[in-house]
XYZ file of C-alpha atoms in Angstrom:
720
model
C 86.184 135.557 108.018
C 84.473 132.135 107.809
C 85.992 129.007 109.330
C 87.896 127.227 106.559
C 89.116 124.281 108.645
C 88.705 120.885 106.979
C 88.706 117.527 108.747
C 90.351 114.778 106.735
C 92.986 112.020 106.979
C 96.727 111.751 106.361
C 97.958 110.919 102.817
C 100.497 108.344 103.942
C 100.191 105.011 105.769
C 97.158 102.825 106.478
C 96.658 104.207 109.983
C 94.945 107.059 108.135
C 95.572 109.391 111.084
C 92.930 112.081 111.478
C 93.996 115.670 110.864
C 92.554 119.111 110.352
C 93.798 121.318 107.502
C 93.634 125.101 107.513
C 94.742 127.368 104.630
C 97.597 129.640 105.690
C 98.135 133.158 104.441
C 100.607 133.203 101.552
C 101.169 134.761 98.199
C 98.921 132.139 96.616
C 95.613 131.851 98.508
C 94.703 128.319 99.506
C 97.984 126.839 98.297
C 99.582 126.248 101.711
C 97.985 124.275 104.507
C 98.536 124.158 108.244
C 98.216 120.627 109.645
C 96.862 119.829 113.106
C 96.315 116.334 114.514
C 92.782 115.306 115.360
C 91.569 112.752 117.882
C 90.847 109.422 116.187
C 91.051 105.801 117.380
C 94.079 104.807 115.297
C 96.311 107.808 116.065
C 94.961 109.005 119.424
C 95.516 112.631 118.471
C 99.093 112.103 117.261
C 100.943 112.422 113.954
C 104.384 111.369 112.748
C 106.880 113.710 111.071
C 105.526 112.837 107.655
C 101.972 113.696 108.638
C 102.955 116.971 110.318
C 104.729 118.157 107.152
C 102.229 116.827 104.570
C 100.683 120.269 103.986
C 103.974 121.540 102.540
C 103.417 119.481 99.390
C 100.340 121.453 98.350
C 101.568 124.224 96.088
C 105.133 122.845 95.973
C 107.329 124.433 93.297
C 107.806 121.053 91.584
C 104.071 120.545 91.159
C 102.813 119.464 87.723
C 100.067 121.825 86.574
C 99.308 120.735 83.015
C 99.689 117.743 80.662
C 103.118 117.083 79.146
C 103.533 115.237 75.824
C 106.907 114.129 74.454
C 107.597 115.692 71.071
C 109.493 114.285 68.084
C 112.729 115.565 69.609
C 112.151 113.621 72.812
C 111.243 116.624 74.979
C 108.203 116.737 77.268
C 106.222 119.846 76.334
C 102.940 121.321 77.619
C 99.821 120.485 75.611
C 96.092 120.959 76.065
C 93.972 118.295 77.745
C 92.190 117.559 74.476
C 95.504 116.990 72.723
C 96.791 114.832 75.579
C 93.734 112.586 75.742
C 93.444 112.335 71.963
C 97.073 111.152 71.844
C 96.483 108.648 74.640
C 93.335 107.197 73.071
C 95.039 106.964 69.661
C 98.082 105.200 71.147
C 95.916 102.675 72.988
C 93.860 101.993 69.852
C 96.982 101.553 67.751
C 98.538 99.081 70.199
C 95.378 96.991 70.405
C 94.804 97.073 66.653
C 98.345 95.835 66.060
C 98.812 93.355 68.929
C 95.437 92.571 70.511
C 93.517 93.841 73.497
C 96.082 92.702 76.082
C 98.716 94.897 74.447
C 97.493 97.755 76.664
C 98.143 97.497 80.382
C 97.336 99.454 83.518
C 99.429 99.572 86.670
C 97.606 101.049 89.663
C 98.414 101.906 93.235
C 97.362 101.346 96.838
C 97.326 105.099 97.503
C 94.324 105.605 95.221
C 90.933 106.283 96.769
C 88.373 103.501 96.597
C 86.567 105.381 93.834
C 89.685 105.713 91.684
C 90.795 102.103 92.282
C 87.311 100.846 91.398
C 87.103 102.999 88.267
C 90.571 101.946 87.119
C 89.559 98.279 87.249
C 86.315 99.063 85.445
C 88.148 101.125 82.814
C 90.561 98.263 82.080
C 87.809 95.678 81.673
C 85.095 97.779 80.017
C 86.775 100.591 78.066
C 89.925 98.688 77.080
C 88.713 95.095 77.556
C 92.219 94.156 78.643
C 93.137 91.647 81.329
C 96.480 93.357 81.910
C 95.913 95.268 85.126
C 97.607 94.950 88.503
C 98.967 97.305 91.145
C 101.782 98.052 93.589
C 99.963 96.394 96.488
C 101.403 93.214 94.968
C 104.707 94.439 96.476
C 103.122 95.080 99.885
C 100.124 93.075 101.052
C 99.889 90.192 98.586
C 101.304 87.421 100.792
C 99.226 88.439 103.815
C 96.108 88.653 101.646
C 96.697 85.221 100.116
C 97.396 83.649 103.502
C 94.318 85.266 105.065
C 92.062 84.041 102.289
C 93.533 80.533 102.501
C 93.287 80.211 106.291
C 90.209 82.289 107.122
C 88.351 82.539 103.804
C 88.625 86.336 104.050
C 91.357 88.960 103.838
C 90.838 91.894 106.156
C 94.220 93.018 107.420
C 93.121 93.896 110.952
C 89.934 91.929 111.681
C 89.261 93.969 114.830
C 89.466 97.668 115.794
C 92.984 98.767 116.677
C 91.868 100.014 120.088
C 91.363 96.355 121.098
C 95.170 96.215 121.385
C 95.114 98.850 124.124
C 94.152 96.212 126.698
C 96.464 93.470 125.437
C 99.031 91.935 127.787
C 100.881 90.067 125.007
C 101.499 91.196 121.423
C 103.828 89.427 119.001
C 105.042 91.610 116.121
C 106.598 89.693 113.239
C 108.667 91.616 110.682
C 107.179 95.000 111.501
C 108.803 98.227 112.701
C 105.862 100.554 113.423
C 107.950 102.801 115.674
C 109.456 104.133 112.428
C 106.889 103.240 109.751
C 103.730 104.347 111.625
C 104.813 105.936 114.953
C 101.321 106.759 116.327
C 100.660 103.001 116.411
C 103.182 102.550 119.243
C 100.721 103.874 121.837
C 98.635 100.723 121.253
C 101.588 98.599 122.457
C 101.870 100.331 125.835
C 99.869 97.830 127.900
C 101.753 94.848 126.457
C 105.072 96.538 127.235
C 104.015 97.235 130.811
C 103.192 93.565 131.281
C 106.483 92.455 129.710
C 104.604 90.880 126.837
C 105.869 92.625 123.698
C 107.559 90.088 121.411
C 109.322 91.392 118.297
C 110.904 89.164 115.652
C 113.254 91.035 113.339
C 116.850 90.486 112.096
C 117.536 94.118 113.080
C 117.335 95.697 116.512
C 114.935 98.318 115.217
C 113.320 101.135 117.149
C 110.385 98.770 117.703
C 112.620 95.906 118.857
C 114.204 98.261 121.402
C 110.778 98.676 123.014
C 111.243 95.147 124.402
C 114.232 96.248 126.503
C 114.140 96.965 130.256
C 111.536 94.297 130.896
C 109.243 95.252 128.002
C 109.343 91.844 126.393
C 111.460 89.738 124.087
C 113.376 90.376 120.837
C 114.017 87.380 118.592
C 116.717 88.152 115.979
C 116.760 85.323 113.417
C 118.986 84.800 110.420
C 117.267 86.500 107.443
C 114.763 84.222 105.760
C 114.279 81.891 108.747
C 111.164 83.446 110.303
C 109.125 80.386 109.328
C 111.587 78.095 111.105
C 111.253 80.086 114.343
C 107.459 80.145 114.093
C 107.396 76.379 113.538
C 109.568 75.850 116.617
C 107.353 78.085 118.787
C 104.306 76.142 117.584
C 106.176 72.889 118.309
C 106.604 73.975 121.943
C 102.958 75.040 122.179
C 101.864 71.529 121.176
C 104.553 69.605 123.120
C 103.904 71.435 126.403
C 100.127 71.163 126.146
C 99.630 74.888 125.607
C 97.360 74.577 122.558
C 93.643 75.299 122.928
C 92.306 71.828 122.153
C 88.615 72.708 122.484
C 89.032 75.616 120.042
C 90.938 73.424 117.569
C 88.208 70.796 117.735
C 85.307 73.244 117.375
C 86.647 75.905 115.010
C 89.453 74.531 112.797
C 90.398 71.749 110.410
C 93.804 70.368 109.422
C 95.445 69.890 112.815
C 96.838 66.338 112.340
C 98.746 67.217 109.163
C 100.148 70.398 110.713
C 101.223 68.561 113.868
C 103.220 66.101 111.738
C 105.152 68.950 110.122
C 105.776 70.759 113.418
C 107.054 67.576 115.077
C 110.285 67.964 113.076
C 111.026 71.507 114.334
C 112.131 71.210 117.945
C 113.799 74.376 119.339
C 117.385 73.090 119.221
C 117.075 72.252 115.525
C 115.515 75.654 114.866
C 118.397 77.299 116.730
C 120.913 75.674 114.377
C 119.104 77.133 111.357
C 117.915 80.509 112.666
C 120.427 81.434 115.335
C 117.605 82.129 117.816
C 118.456 80.373 121.102
C 116.198 77.440 121.951
C 115.688 78.980 125.397
C 114.236 82.131 123.771
C 111.944 80.055 121.556
C 110.504 78.285 124.586
C 110.162 81.581 126.447
C 108.218 83.053 123.499
C 105.835 80.084 123.409
C 105.127 80.378 127.118
C 104.602 84.131 126.982
C 102.096 83.738 124.166
C 100.274 81.003 126.081
C 100.028 82.627 129.509
C 96.442 83.812 128.938
C 94.260 83.613 125.803
C 92.338 86.841 126.240
C 94.625 89.784 125.627
C 97.042 87.999 123.271
C 97.580 89.053 119.649
C 99.857 87.968 116.785
C 100.553 90.656 114.154
C 102.582 90.326 110.940
C 104.246 92.897 108.696
C 106.275 93.086 105.526
C 109.396 91.556 107.065
C 107.869 88.073 107.089
C 105.670 88.606 104.036
C 108.038 90.009 101.376
C 109.644 86.706 100.493
C 109.232 84.065 97.810
C 107.736 81.947 100.612
C 105.920 84.890 102.191
C 102.483 83.273 101.954
C 103.662 80.160 103.787
C 105.502 82.178 106.448
C 102.426 84.321 107.084
C 100.376 81.129 107.179
C 102.754 79.802 109.857
C 101.984 82.901 111.956
C 98.251 82.299 111.464
C 98.714 78.631 112.389
C 100.387 79.693 115.642
C 97.514 82.065 116.437
C 94.982 79.308 115.711
C 96.818 76.785 117.894
C 96.546 79.315 120.714
C 92.831 79.851 119.997
C 93.147 83.580 119.314
C 91.343 84.502 116.040
C 87.599 85.093 116.136
C 87.468 85.726 119.872
C 86.746 88.949 121.707
C 89.961 90.353 123.189
C 92.474 88.331 121.164
C 93.351 87.669 117.540
C 95.620 87.686 114.515
C 96.084 90.633 112.154
C 98.451 92.103 109.614
C 99.568 95.731 109.561
C 98.612 97.091 106.146
C 101.266 99.508 104.882
C 100.020 101.832 102.150
C 97.313 104.421 102.755
C 94.521 102.519 101.006
C 96.262 99.164 100.922
C 93.074 97.514 102.147
C 90.451 99.234 99.977
C 92.572 99.389 96.828
C 92.887 95.608 96.697
C 89.175 94.987 97.234
C 87.585 96.922 94.406
C 89.003 95.458 91.217
C 92.479 96.652 90.257
C 94.120 93.307 91.060
C 94.700 91.002 88.098
C 92.383 88.288 89.399
C 89.642 90.269 91.145
C 86.421 92.150 90.572
C 84.832 94.674 92.986
C 83.786 93.367 96.381
C 86.845 91.098 96.504
C 85.172 88.779 93.996
C 87.120 86.297 91.910
C 87.177 87.286 88.250
C 86.932 83.585 87.355
C 83.638 83.095 89.240
C 80.676 83.075 86.799
C 78.270 84.457 89.423
C 80.660 87.287 90.277
C 81.087 88.154 86.601
C 77.317 88.201 86.078
C 76.713 90.469 89.088
C 79.385 93.008 88.156
C 78.408 92.932 84.479
C 74.863 93.950 85.426
C 76.191 96.947 87.343
C 78.460 97.918 84.464
C 75.794 97.424 81.802
C 77.729 94.875 79.755
C 77.569 91.146 79.030
C 79.492 88.865 81.437
C 81.470 87.386 78.554
C 82.807 90.858 77.723
C 84.756 90.942 80.999
C 88.293 89.625 80.359
C 89.641 86.757 82.428
C 92.483 86.861 84.960
C 95.544 88.868 83.991
C 99.157 88.824 85.154
C 100.406 89.715 88.651
C 102.608 92.798 88.867
C 106.081 91.321 88.353
C 104.960 89.285 85.336
C 103.038 92.245 83.941
C 106.047 94.554 84.227
C 108.335 91.836 82.885
C 106.267 91.668 79.687
C 106.723 95.340 78.766
C 107.786 95.908 75.183
C 108.207 92.206 74.506
C 106.559 89.950 71.954
C 103.130 89.013 73.255
C 103.484 91.509 76.074
C 102.210 94.968 76.941
C 103.064 97.635 74.357
C 101.249 100.633 75.869
C 101.062 101.172 79.626
C 99.221 103.550 81.933
C 100.874 103.908 85.376
C 98.527 105.436 87.909
C 99.457 106.050 91.561
C 102.819 104.265 91.505
C 106.495 105.037 90.916
C 107.622 101.649 89.642
C 111.191 102.723 88.830
C 111.785 102.916 92.584
C 109.283 100.471 94.088
C 109.438 97.468 91.727
C 112.137 94.753 91.744
C 114.858 94.467 89.107
C 114.756 98.201 88.369
C 117.421 98.172 85.660
C 115.577 95.581 83.586
C 112.294 97.409 84.177
C 113.791 100.657 82.915
C 114.661 98.891 79.657
C 111.096 97.551 79.433
C 109.563 100.988 79.939
C 111.797 102.417 77.218
C 110.772 99.628 74.844
C 107.076 100.522 75.095
C 105.273 102.123 72.182
C 103.590 104.529 74.599
C 103.891 105.173 78.345
C 101.393 107.315 80.277
C 101.957 108.336 83.899
C 99.493 110.221 86.086
C 101.327 112.073 88.851
C 101.558 115.313 90.789
C 105.378 115.469 90.621
C 107.794 114.403 87.904
C 108.791 111.091 89.491
C 111.512 108.785 88.194
C 108.880 106.854 86.232
C 107.180 109.997 84.907
C 110.494 111.221 83.478
C 110.415 108.289 81.026
C 106.795 108.821 79.994
C 105.508 109.811 76.572
C 102.602 111.521 78.309
C 102.354 112.876 81.861
C 98.926 113.774 83.231
C 98.736 115.953 86.382
C 96.201 114.895 89.012
C 95.034 116.281 92.380
C 96.850 115.634 95.627
C 95.080 114.161 98.632
C 94.182 117.566 100.094
C 92.472 118.581 96.844
C 90.209 115.587 96.276
C 87.111 113.962 97.688
C 86.655 110.253 98.078
C 86.937 107.360 100.496
C 89.806 105.336 101.916
C 89.742 102.067 103.874
C 92.209 101.939 106.733
C 94.040 98.922 108.104
C 91.050 97.988 110.309
C 88.652 97.734 107.348
C 87.041 101.038 108.334
C 85.871 103.188 105.410
C 86.749 106.878 105.834
C 85.799 110.107 104.120
C 88.601 112.128 102.496
C 87.619 115.812 102.255
C 89.238 118.490 100.027
C 90.799 121.444 101.831
C 92.184 123.378 98.838
C 91.416 123.692 95.130
C 93.619 121.855 92.663
C 95.697 123.992 90.272
C 93.708 125.127 87.252
C 95.377 122.744 84.799
C 94.950 119.625 86.965
C 92.194 117.043 86.381
C 91.044 114.086 88.476
C 91.536 110.506 87.332
C 87.767 110.064 87.332
C 87.436 112.903 84.825
C 90.305 111.494 82.756
C 88.669 108.054 82.613
C 85.300 109.554 81.694
C 86.823 111.493 78.809
C 88.885 108.530 77.610
C 85.874 106.198 77.816
C 83.973 108.601 75.570
C 86.839 108.703 73.063
C 87.098 104.915 73.066
C 83.349 104.409 72.675
C 83.036 102.490 75.947
C 79.553 101.372 77.051
C 77.991 102.181 80.410
C 77.920 105.209 82.691
C 81.132 107.075 83.487
C 80.965 109.707 86.207
C 83.606 112.051 87.580
C 81.593 112.649 90.773
C 83.234 110.605 93.588
C 79.942 110.283 95.454
C 78.186 108.813 92.413
C 81.117 106.465 91.816
C 81.002 105.327 95.455
C 77.318 104.487 95.057
C 78.166 102.427 91.956
C 80.980 100.730 93.883
C 78.494 99.866 96.645
C 76.237 98.171 94.098
C 79.139 96.306 92.485
C 80.419 95.069 95.860
C 76.984 93.976 97.170
C 77.079 90.355 98.256
C 80.849 90.084 97.848
C 83.364 89.312 100.558
C 84.194 93.024 100.843
C 80.599 94.226 100.860
C 80.286 98.033 101.057
C 76.624 98.151 100.001
C 75.273 99.275 103.389
C 77.783 102.135 103.747
C 76.247 105.347 102.441
C 77.780 108.697 101.601
C 75.515 110.216 104.237
C 76.821 107.873 106.959
C 80.417 108.717 106.067
C 79.625 112.440 106.045
C 78.198 112.040 109.550
C 81.338 110.285 110.766
C 79.664 106.924 111.418
C 82.366 104.298 112.022
C 81.701 101.962 109.082
C 83.473 98.610 108.783
C 83.109 96.150 105.943
C 81.510 93.732 105.406
C 78.490 95.997 105.695
C 75.476 94.636 103.806
C 72.297 96.716 104.207
C 71.085 94.653 107.166
C 74.177 95.740 109.116
C 73.873 99.420 108.237
C 72.411 100.220 111.661
C 74.349 100.410 114.894
C 76.522 97.378 115.564
C 75.437 94.960 118.275
C 78.915 93.531 118.691
C 80.268 93.595 122.262
C 81.989 96.785 123.340
C 80.276 99.090 120.857
C 77.597 101.683 121.438
C 75.367 103.333 118.851
C 77.152 105.018 115.974
C 79.042 101.976 114.625
C 77.916 99.925 111.638
C 79.030 96.956 109.645
C 81.404 94.426 111.193
C 84.071 95.910 113.470
C 85.215 92.401 114.409
C 84.992 89.636 111.840
C 85.058 85.906 112.627
C 83.296 86.119 116.017
C 80.453 84.007 114.608
C 82.598 81.798 112.398
C 85.243 81.969 109.708
C 84.447 82.758 106.094
C 84.881 79.257 104.675
C 81.600 77.464 103.866
C 81.868 75.250 106.964
C 82.694 78.210 109.238
C 86.054 76.716 110.228
C 89.551 78.112 109.858
C 92.149 76.060 107.991
C 95.367 74.946 109.676
C 97.627 74.602 106.634
C 100.584 72.205 106.901
C 103.255 74.482 105.447
C 106.877 73.336 105.589
C 109.686 75.823 106.376
C 112.190 76.594 103.661
C 115.786 76.528 104.894
C 117.808 79.245 103.119
C 121.309 78.420 101.961
C 123.350 81.634 101.688
C 125.752 81.885 98.785
C 129.410 81.771 99.886
C 130.980 85.206 100.176
C 127.671 87.058 100.337
C 125.698 89.003 102.906
C 121.918 89.245 102.993
C 120.448 92.571 101.933
C 117.299 93.634 103.783
C 115.263 96.526 102.383
C 112.884 98.724 104.346
C 111.881 102.212 105.412
C 113.289 105.242 107.149
C 111.178 107.136 109.664
C 111.313 110.295 107.549
C 110.345 108.907 104.138
C 107.449 107.044 102.590
C 107.375 104.472 99.787
C 109.254 105.714 96.688
C 109.885 109.137 98.269
C 108.147 111.023 95.458
C 106.459 113.181 98.087
C 108.631 113.062 101.201
C 111.912 113.726 99.377
C 110.386 117.073 98.408
C 109.731 118.129 102.019
C 112.757 120.183 103.122
C 112.960 119.017 106.738
C 112.555 115.341 105.822
C 115.070 115.554 103.006
C 117.602 117.280 105.271
C 117.179 114.561 107.875
C 117.678 111.741 105.343
C 119.177 113.198 102.166
C 120.550 109.904 100.873
C 120.404 106.160 101.293
C 123.060 104.704 103.580
C 124.170 101.089 103.965
C 123.599 99.885 107.524
C 126.310 97.349 108.386
C 127.591 95.836 111.619
C 130.949 97.341 112.727
C 132.587 93.921 113.031
C 131.520 92.965 109.500
C 132.618 96.348 108.174
C 136.072 96.102 109.756
C 136.648 92.670 108.227
C 135.757 94.178 104.829
C 137.905 97.266 105.386
C 134.938 99.652 105.348
C 135.049 102.566 107.782
C 132.028 104.320 109.230
C 130.995 106.821 106.539
C 133.228 105.264 103.864
C 131.838 104.417 100.453
C 130.911 100.778 100.039
C 130.046 98.806 96.930
C 126.975 96.565 97.117
C 126.582 94.281 94.108
C 125.027 91.157 92.659
C 124.130 89.949 89.197
C 121.329 92.556 88.921
C 123.468 95.648 89.461
C 125.938 97.674 91.511
C 125.299 100.421 94.066
C 127.879 102.654 95.735
C 126.731 104.227 98.994
C 128.089 105.564 102.266
C 128.312 102.942 105.016
C 126.729 103.508 108.412
C 128.036 101.370 111.237
C 125.371 99.942 113.544
C 125.417 97.157 116.107
C 121.637 96.898 115.607
C 121.982 94.617 112.582
C 123.187 91.037 112.388
C 126.742 90.274 111.295
C 125.466 88.414 108.225
C 123.154 91.148 106.918
C 123.087 94.714 105.612
C 120.161 97.103 105.281
C 119.142 99.676 102.654
C 116.060 101.921 102.486
C 113.964 101.657 99.325
C 112.867 105.322 99.078
C 115.501 106.453 96.597
C 115.871 106.164 92.840
C 118.639 106.233 90.271
C 122.055 105.249 91.614
C 120.569 104.719 95.091
C 117.715 102.389 94.088
C 117.907 99.430 96.480
C 115.416 97.486 94.378
C 117.865 97.430 91.484
C 119.443 94.499 93.351
C 116.188 92.602 93.927
C 115.562 89.657 91.610
C 112.156 89.256 89.938
C 111.589 85.902 91.690
C 108.147 85.723 93.303
C 106.020 83.731 95.713
C 104.149 81.179 93.545
C 100.855 81.876 95.336
C 100.870 85.634 95.944
C 103.225 86.988 93.281
C 105.248 88.758 96.021
C 108.907 89.488 95.165
C 111.816 88.587 97.456
C 112.575 91.996 98.988
C 113.963 90.819 102.336
C 116.505 88.135 101.499
C 118.745 89.387 98.692
C 122.276 87.942 98.444
C 124.851 90.672 97.779
C 128.618 91.060 97.719
C 129.870 93.988 99.787
C 133.337 95.528 99.726
C 135.118 98.831 100.120
C 134.565 101.023 97.081
C 137.414 100.918 94.541
C 136.454 103.140 91.550
C 138.543 101.436 88.860
C 137.450 97.922 89.858
C 133.791 98.925 90.057
C 133.873 100.255 86.492
C 135.397 96.975 85.326
C 132.706 95.010 87.159
C 129.915 97.090 85.604
C 131.344 96.548 82.116
C 131.569 92.798 82.716
C 127.970 92.684 83.979
C 126.702 94.595 80.962
């Protein structure tokens, strides 16, 4: 028997842990896969529970294996691919004929391969000529991306290889809980813990925050929404006590005087009054971060980014790192922990509302001309900027809005804010198409469901949180009735009479992507299929002149591109980073409310479409539970395990309460992996950051009380 082992990468988070897949003997050959971890820099030979069980999804009983089209009676019924694509093309034509080109929209995802994300952006602009395309990364990385571009001139989540953290003595983690969201990452914190230099800022005492105990470091537990205040106070101490790197600020940054004026107003005692973090702890944090430049890192996550001021709060973290002289130096730096599997690559290659491939601005005439040449069209045929995700979804079914929508790689009825209003918008559409491998909450509302391959059945590339481009290899054949998105787009482009070349070969599409990205900020042009096949560690930007072995310090032959950006200067024209004088927003909680925080469980991922179908993960976390402090719960008359009502003007949820002293008295926590009556995002308002379009997921005012069935019904009727 021949060796059928396949080396590939995990389908979940942006660590993209390396694994080997082997078909296991079963009644259906090739439909079950054994998963083994593989040595790789990000995961060090480890996997989390989600990764270990990922092979169980291949051949799952719930798997979609053929197109489903809703009939006149409202029932989804199997149809042929020709019938499905004919119906889709006709619906898109009808919407555009009646309402204009922007009446058709596309909503993509950060789990798509680079080839699929690139082709989806191209399909929107060339085949449909619509500006209405965005993706679910707007709910994840948008604030960090906007802040990185503003401060550094470039957005690469981790601008250095993750293994650089292995020698760090001080690491500050802001709003991130990798011990549960990406467990293999924790090994990279070991040296900082040993030196007592792990700083974690989070309103909850998470599994990651607990790593600071027993001399491991420091946990700062601010009032929700006051992260920026604490960061400003730490920076205030850095300046006041002469801990800033003045030579670095003079040589490599601009904007210091204006920032210093803002920070002057945020002394630690004032910050303590607003945030609840003791002034003594704020000073201790500043001194820990300043004890030695080399070996110090500041890392942000969704907890400080998923706010209506998320861009400014992330900018405050960057400002702190710049004051300390960390970014762009060997052995120190700032980075952000990308969440979704291809959160980095999927936002670089054109499915964002305002971008073209290579992280080019769609409003830049030179960028439009370059990409138009690759696509074989005139620059003026490329639509202008579209709408960011929340605005795009808010326009569904409305006058002047999107009337036909294609959702690809996202389960918006779980992941988007204001779920109840969104459900009404989806139902108001003339036609809804969803590509999926399971019948997700969103797919259940679709007029047409198109089955696509899972990660273990497809070839392509992903870009992990370090900016490293990776090869995804297929280990099993897709079911007979399943087709790839690249094939679907090729067939639709033909039906719509789209110009240019449309290939369903991922390798050919990657070569086209390379050409389209050439010269852009996210330049993949020097990364070849052959290099990826050979396992060459390839980091963007990688123009052709950097396609050989990297000469950066610490790297031997076999690396190409730019493992560490900013060593030779920042990406602004003058080579300097920008210190941006952002002012903290002071939240004012509504009387009688608690602050709802949303986040992840260890066992589940994103909307749970996949992980809630894995038996062991579902058994471990079968339902969402409301984490609440025992003292708060007792005041409200809610026992541990009792049903509690969580409500605001957006909706009402009834869930079992789980007592925990790990959360602040003024906050409650819900996971966002569940749909229907457990959808935490039903309570999230569609307010967004004015710069990034990020919704306010981490600071939601709610009223909490013991569940009283008759009163809850009355409340729901009044709200309706």
